Amino acid sequence: MRRQNLAVVLGAVAAHSPVSRADLAGHVGLTRAAVSSLVDELISRGAVTEAAATASGRVGRPGRALAMSSEGPAGLGLEIGVAHLAACVVDLRGDTRVWRRVERANAGRPAGRVLEDAAALAAEAEAEASALGLRVEGRVLALPGVVSNEPGGLVEIVPNLGWRGVRLADHWPDPDTVPEPENEANLGALAEYWTAGRPSATFVHVSAAAGIGAALVLDGRLFRGTRGFAGELGHFPVHPDGPDCACGGRGCLEQYAGEAAVLREAGLTPPGADPVALLAERAGAAHAPTLAALDRAGRALGLALTATVDLIDPDGLVLGGAYAELADWLLPSVRAELAARVTVRPWAPDALRPSALGRRGPLLGAALTTVRRIMANPTLLPAG
C-alpha cells in the first residue's frame, strides 16, 4: 500500500509542481500527515525536492514548494542503428539532459565490436550526466530487430545488422551496466504514448529506418506477442510474387517501402550520412523519380496497414521514424489506399498521422522506460 501511495504522490507532484504539501494532500485525497511522510521518503530517495519556505499570503506557516528533482535519478537510452549509435539521458521531469549521436556503419560488423562502441558511448553519456548531478538508474537499448522477452538480454535477430542469437551480457564490457534490449518500434510507440498527449488507448505505431517495424498499443499496454515477436510489419507480404527479401520471404513490405528500396526506386545512390534527409530534399525539390518512389512506398504501406486495421481495429495509426519526416509525400497515397480498402468499418483520414517525435522516438522511449518504472514504483530508488 505504501509503495502505491508513494507512486500516487510522486505522480501528483509531477502533474502539479510546484505544489505545497497541503495542496498535494488535497490532490491525492490523503491526510496531510500521510502525505508529509510520503514526501519525506520521496525526498530521501532523490525523486522530489523542496524549496525554501516562502510566504503564500495564507494564515499559518509559509509554504514550501515541492517539485520533481532536476538532479539525482535518470534513465539512459541507447540506440544501435545500421549507420549510427546514439545515447541520451532523461531526468525524472522527462527533460532530455544529454543527447549524443555518432554516425557509424554497423551493418556486417561483429556484434561484439558494435556493442563495445555502444558501451563506450554510453559511458560518455553517463559521465556527462554525472557532471549535471544526475544518476543513471536504468539502461535500455533500442535495436531494429526481434528481442526475446526471455531474461538475459537475448537478441534473437537483427536482419539489417546481421545479428542472430546475440546475448548482450556476453559482449558488454561492464557487467554492471548491461542494458536491457528492446525493439525500436516498441520504444517509439511508448514514447509516443507517454509524451505526445497519448494519441489513443489503442493504436499502431509504424516506423522505418533501414527496416520497417510496427508496435501495437492495446488498451494502453504494449502488445509483444507470446515471445516478443509481434510487430514485424516489414515482412508482411504486400506482393507475394515480388522480389526476394533478406528474411527469406518474397514481396515483403520492406522491398517496397524500406529505405533502401525507396532510394533504389528513386535512382539515388545511398549517401554516407543521412538518406532520409536526401529523400526529403529531393522530394521537396519535386524530383519526379523520388516523388514516384515515395508514392509507390505509400501505396505498399497502405496495403499492409489495411490488413492491420481490419485485424486490430485501432483508434489510429501513427507514422514514426523516417516515415514521420517523409509524411508530406507518403500520407496522400497511404490514405488513398486505406480509404479504398478499409470497407468493413468506418475510417477517417485523420486517424493516420505522423509522429511529432520523428526519428527521436525510439531513443527517447528507451530513456523514458526507466523514468516511467520509477514513477510507477519509487521504491526502486535507493533511500538516502
C-alpha positions in Angstrom: 0.0 0.0 0.0 2.8 2.4 0.9 4.5 1.7 -2.5 1.3 2.5 -4.3 0.8 5.7 -2.3 4.4 6.8 -3.0 3.6 6.4 -6.7 0.4 8.4 -6.4 2.1 11.2 -4.5 5.0 11.3 -7.0 2.6 11.4 -9.9 0.7 14.3 -8.3 4.0 16.2 -7.8 4.8 15.7 -11.4 1.4 16.9 -12.5 1.0 19.9 -10.2 4.5 21.1 -9.3 5.4 23.4 -7.8 2.9 22.4 -5.1 2.8 22.6 -1.4 2.3 19.7 0.9 -1.1 20.9 1.9 -2.3 21.3 -1.7 -0.8 17.9 -2.5 -2.9 16.3 0.2 -6.0 17.8 -1.5 -4.9 16.4 -4.9 -4.3 12.8 -3.7 -7.1 12.6 -1.1 -4.7 11.6 1.8 -4.2 13.2 5.1 -1.6 15.9 5.5 0.3 13.7 7.9 0.4 10.8 5.5 1.4 13.0 2.6 4.1 14.6 4.6 5.6 11.2 5.5 5.4 10.0 1.9 7.0 13.3 0.7 9.9 12.9 3.1 10.6 9.4 1.7 10.5 10.7 -1.8 12.9 13.4 -0.9 15.2 10.9 0.7 15.2 8.8 -2.5 16.1 11.8 -4.6 12.8 12.0 -6.6 11.4 15.2 -5.1 12.9 18.5 -4.0 11.5 21.0 -1.6 12.3 24.7 -2.0 12.9 27.1 0.9 9.8 28.4 2.7 8.0 31.3 1.0 5.1 33.5 2.2 1.9 32.5 0.5 -0.5 35.2 1.9 -2.4 32.5 3.8 -2.8 32.2 7.5 -0.2 29.8 9.0 3.4 28.8 8.4 4.9 29.8 5.0 4.6 27.1 2.4 7.5 25.2 0.8 7.1 24.2 -2.9 7.6 20.6 -4.0 8.9 19.8 -7.4 10.4 16.9 -9.3 14.1 16.6 -8.9 16.2 18.0 -11.7 19.2 16.1 -10.3 19.5 12.5 -9.0 17.6 9.7 -10.7 17.6 9.5 -14.5 17.2 7.0 -17.3 19.8 6.2 -20.0 18.6 5.4 -23.5 20.8 3.8 -26.2 20.2 3.0 -29.8 22.1 1.0 -32.4 21.1 1.6 -36.0 22.5 0.4 -39.2 24.5 3.6 -39.7 24.6 5.2 -36.2 24.9 4.9 -32.5 23.1 7.2 -30.1 22.6 7.8 -26.4 20.5 10.1 -24.3 19.8 10.7 -20.6 16.3 11.9 -19.4 15.6 13.1 -15.8 12.5 12.4 -13.7 10.9 15.6 -15.1 11.0 14.0 -18.6 13.6 16.5 -19.7 16.4 15.4 -22.0 19.6 16.4 -20.4 22.2 14.5 -22.6 22.0 13.7 -26.3 24.7 12.1 -28.3 24.7 10.6 -31.8 27.6 9.4 -33.9 27.5 8.1 -37.5 28.9 4.6 -37.6 28.5 1.9 -40.2 27.4 -1.1 -38.1 25.9 -3.4 -40.7 28.1 -6.5 -41.1 30.4 -5.7 -38.3 30.8 -8.3 -35.5 28.2 -7.8 -32.8 30.8 -7.6 -30.1 32.6 -4.7 -31.7 29.4 -2.8 -32.2 28.4 -3.4 -28.6 31.8 -2.2 -27.4 31.4 1.0 -29.3 27.9 1.4 -27.9 29.2 0.8 -24.3 31.9 3.5 -24.8 29.2 6.0 -26.0 27.0 5.0 -23.0 29.9 5.7 -20.6 30.5 9.1 -22.2 26.8 10.0 -21.8 26.8 8.8 -18.2 29.8 10.8 -17.4 28.2 13.9 -18.9 25.0 13.2 -16.9 27.0 12.8 -13.7 28.6 16.2 -14.2 25.0 17.6 -14.3 24.2 15.9 -10.9 22.3 13.0 -12.5 22.5 9.3 -11.5 21.5 6.7 -14.1 19.2 4.2 -12.6 18.5 2.1 -15.6 19.6 1.5 -19.2 17.6 0.4 -22.2 18.9 -0.3 -25.7 16.8 0.2 -28.8 17.5 -2.3 -31.6 16.0 -2.7 -35.1 15.1 -6.3 -34.7 13.5 -9.1 -32.7 14.2 -9.1 -29.0 13.2 -12.1 -26.9 11.3 -11.4 -23.7 13.3 -14.1 -22.0 15.7 -12.9 -19.2 19.3 -12.3 -20.0 19.2 -9.7 -22.8 18.8 -12.1 -25.7 18.6 -10.5 -29.2 17.0 -13.1 -31.4 17.6 -11.5 -34.8 18.5 -8.1 -36.3 18.5 -8.7 -40.0 19.9 -5.4 -41.2 22.9 -5.8 -38.8 23.4 -9.5 -39.5 22.8 -10.5 -35.8 21.4 -13.8 -34.7 21.2 -15.1 -31.1 23.3 -12.3 -29.5 23.3 -12.1 -25.7 24.3 -8.6 -24.6 26.0 -9.8 -21.4 28.5 -11.8 -23.4 29.9 -8.7 -25.1 29.2 -5.7 -22.9 32.5 -4.6 -21.2 31.0 -3.7 -17.8 28.7 -6.4 -16.4 27.1 -3.8 -14.0 25.9 -1.6 -16.9 24.5 -4.1 -19.4 21.4 -2.5 -20.9 18.0 -4.2 -21.4 17.4 -4.7 -25.1 14.1 -3.7 -26.7 12.7 -3.4 -30.2 13.0 0.2 -31.5 9.4 0.3 -32.9 8.1 -0.7 -29.4 10.1 2.1 -27.8 8.9 4.6 -30.4 5.3 3.7 -29.7 5.8 4.0 -26.0 7.5 7.4 -26.4 4.5 8.5 -28.5 2.1 7.3 -25.8 4.0 8.9 -22.9 4.9 12.3 -24.5 2.5 13.1 -27.4 -0.7 13.6 -25.5 -1.5 9.9 -25.6 -2.9 9.7 -29.1 -5.4 6.9 -28.1 -5.6 3.8 -25.9 -5.3 1.5 -28.9 -3.1 2.5 -31.8 -0.5 1.1 -34.2 2.8 2.9 -34.5 4.8 2.2 -37.7 8.4 3.3 -38.0 11.1 3.0 -40.6 14.8 3.3 -40.8 16.8 0.6 -42.7 13.9 -1.7 -41.9 10.2 -1.3 -41.0 8.7 -2.1 -37.7 5.3 -1.7 -36.0 4.2 -1.7 -32.4 0.7 -2.3 -31.1 -0.6 -0.5 -28.1 -3.8 -2.1 -27.0 -5.9 -0.5 -24.2 -2.8 1.4 -23.1 -0.5 -1.6 -23.0 2.2 -2.7 -25.4 1.4 -6.0 -27.0 4.5 -8.1 -27.5 3.1 -11.4 -28.6 3.9 -14.8 -27.0 7.7 -14.4 -27.3 8.1 -10.8 -28.1 8.0 -11.1 -31.9 4.8 -9.0 -32.5 5.0 -6.1 -34.9 7.2 -7.4 -37.8 5.2 -5.4 -40.3 8.2 -5.0 -42.6 8.0 -8.7 -43.5 4.3 -8.6 -44.3 3.9 -9.8 -48.0 2.2 -7.0 -49.9 3.0 -8.7 -53.2 3.6 -12.4 -52.7 5.3 -12.8 -56.1 7.6 -9.8 -55.5 11.4 -9.6 -55.0 13.2 -11.8 -52.5 13.7 -10.4 -49.1 16.6 -10.8 -46.7 14.2 -12.5 -44.3 13.8 -15.4 -46.7 10.3 -14.4 -47.9 9.2 -12.6 -51.0 7.4 -9.4 -51.8 7.8 -8.1 -48.2 6.8 -4.5 -47.4 10.4 -3.6 -46.9 11.1 -4.4 -50.6 8.7 -1.5 -51.5 8.7 0.9 -48.6 12.0 0.3 -46.9 14.8 2.9 -47.0 17.0 1.0 -49.5 14.0 0.2 -51.7 12.9 3.8 -51.9 16.4 5.1 -52.7 16.7 2.5 -55.4 13.4 3.3 -57.0 14.2 7.0 -56.9 17.5 6.3 -58.7 19.6 7.7 -55.8 22.8 6.4 -54.5 22.7 5.8 -50.7 24.6 8.8 -49.2 27.3 8.3 -46.5 25.3 10.2 -43.9 21.5 10.7 -43.9 19.4 9.0 -46.7 16.2 10.3 -45.2 17.3 13.9 -45.4 18.4 13.2 -49.0 14.9 11.8 -49.9 13.2 14.8 -48.2 15.4 17.2 -50.0 14.8 15.7 -53.4 11.0 15.3 -52.8 10.9 19.0 -51.7 12.5 19.9 -54.9 9.9 18.0 -56.9 12.3 15.4 -58.1 10.0 13.2 -60.2 11.6 9.8 -59.6 11.7 10.5 -55.8 8.1 11.5 -55.7 7.2 8.4 -57.7 9.2 6.2 -55.3 7.5 7.7 -52.3 4.1 7.2 -53.9 4.9 3.6 -54.5 6.1 3.2 -50.9 3.0 4.8 -49.6 0.7 2.5 -51.6 2.5 -0.6 -50.4 2.4 0.7 -46.8 -1.3 1.4 -47.2 -1.9 -2.2 -48.3 -0.1 -3.5 -45.2 -1.9 -1.1 -42.9 -5.3 -2.1 -44.3 -4.7 -5.6 -43.1 -3.6 -4.2 -39.7 -6.7 -2.0 -39.4 -9.0 -4.9 -40.3 -7.3 -7.2 -37.8 -6.7 -4.9 -34.8 -9.4 -2.3 -35.2 -7.2 0.5 -33.7 -8.3 4.1 -32.9 -5.4 5.4 -35.0 -2.2 4.8 -36.9 1.0 6.8 -36.2 3.8 7.1 -38.7 7.1 7.4 -36.8 10.8 7.3 -37.6 11.8 8.2 -41.2 8.1 8.0 -42.2 7.3 10.9 -40.0 9.9 13.1 -41.8 8.6 12.0 -45.2 5.0 12.2 -44.2 4.2 15.1 -46.6 4.8 12.8 -49.5 3.7 9.4 -48.1 0.4 10.3 -46.5 -1.7 11.0 -49.6 -1.0 7.5 -51.1 -1.3 5.7 -47.8 -4.6 7.5 -47.1 -5.9 6.7 -50.6 -5.2 3.0 -50.1 -6.9 3.0 -46.7 -9.9 4.9 -47.9 -10.3 2.4 -50.8 -9.7 -0.8 -48.9 -11.0 -0.3 -45.3 -14.6 -1.1 -46.1 -15.8 -3.1 -43.1 -15.6 -0.3 -40.6 -15.6 3.5 -40.6 -12.2 5.1 -41.2 -11.4 8.8 -41.0 -8.3 10.1 -42.9 -7.1 12.0 -39.8 -6.8 8.7 -37.9 -3.5 8.3 -39.7 -1.0 11.0 -38.6 2.8 11.5 -38.4 4.6 11.4 -35.0 5.9 14.7 -33.7 8.9 12.8 -32.4 10.2 11.6 -35.8 13.4 9.6 -35.6 14.0 10.6 -31.9 11.2 8.4 -30.7 13.0 5.1 -30.0 15.9 6.7 -28.2 13.6 8.8 -26.0 11.4 5.8 -25.4 14.5 3.8 -24.2 15.4 6.5 -21.7 11.9 7.1 -20.6 11.3 3.4 -19.8 13.4 3.8 -16.7 11.7 7.0 -15.7 8.3 5.5 -16.1 9.3 2.5 -14.0 10.5 4.8 -11.2 7.3 6.8 -11.4 5.2 3.6 -11.0 7.4 2.3 -8.2 9.6 4.9 -6.4 11.0 2.2 -4.1 13.2 1.2 -6.9 15.3 4.2 -5.9 17.8 3.7 -3.0 16.8 5.6 0.1 19.2 8.2 1.3 
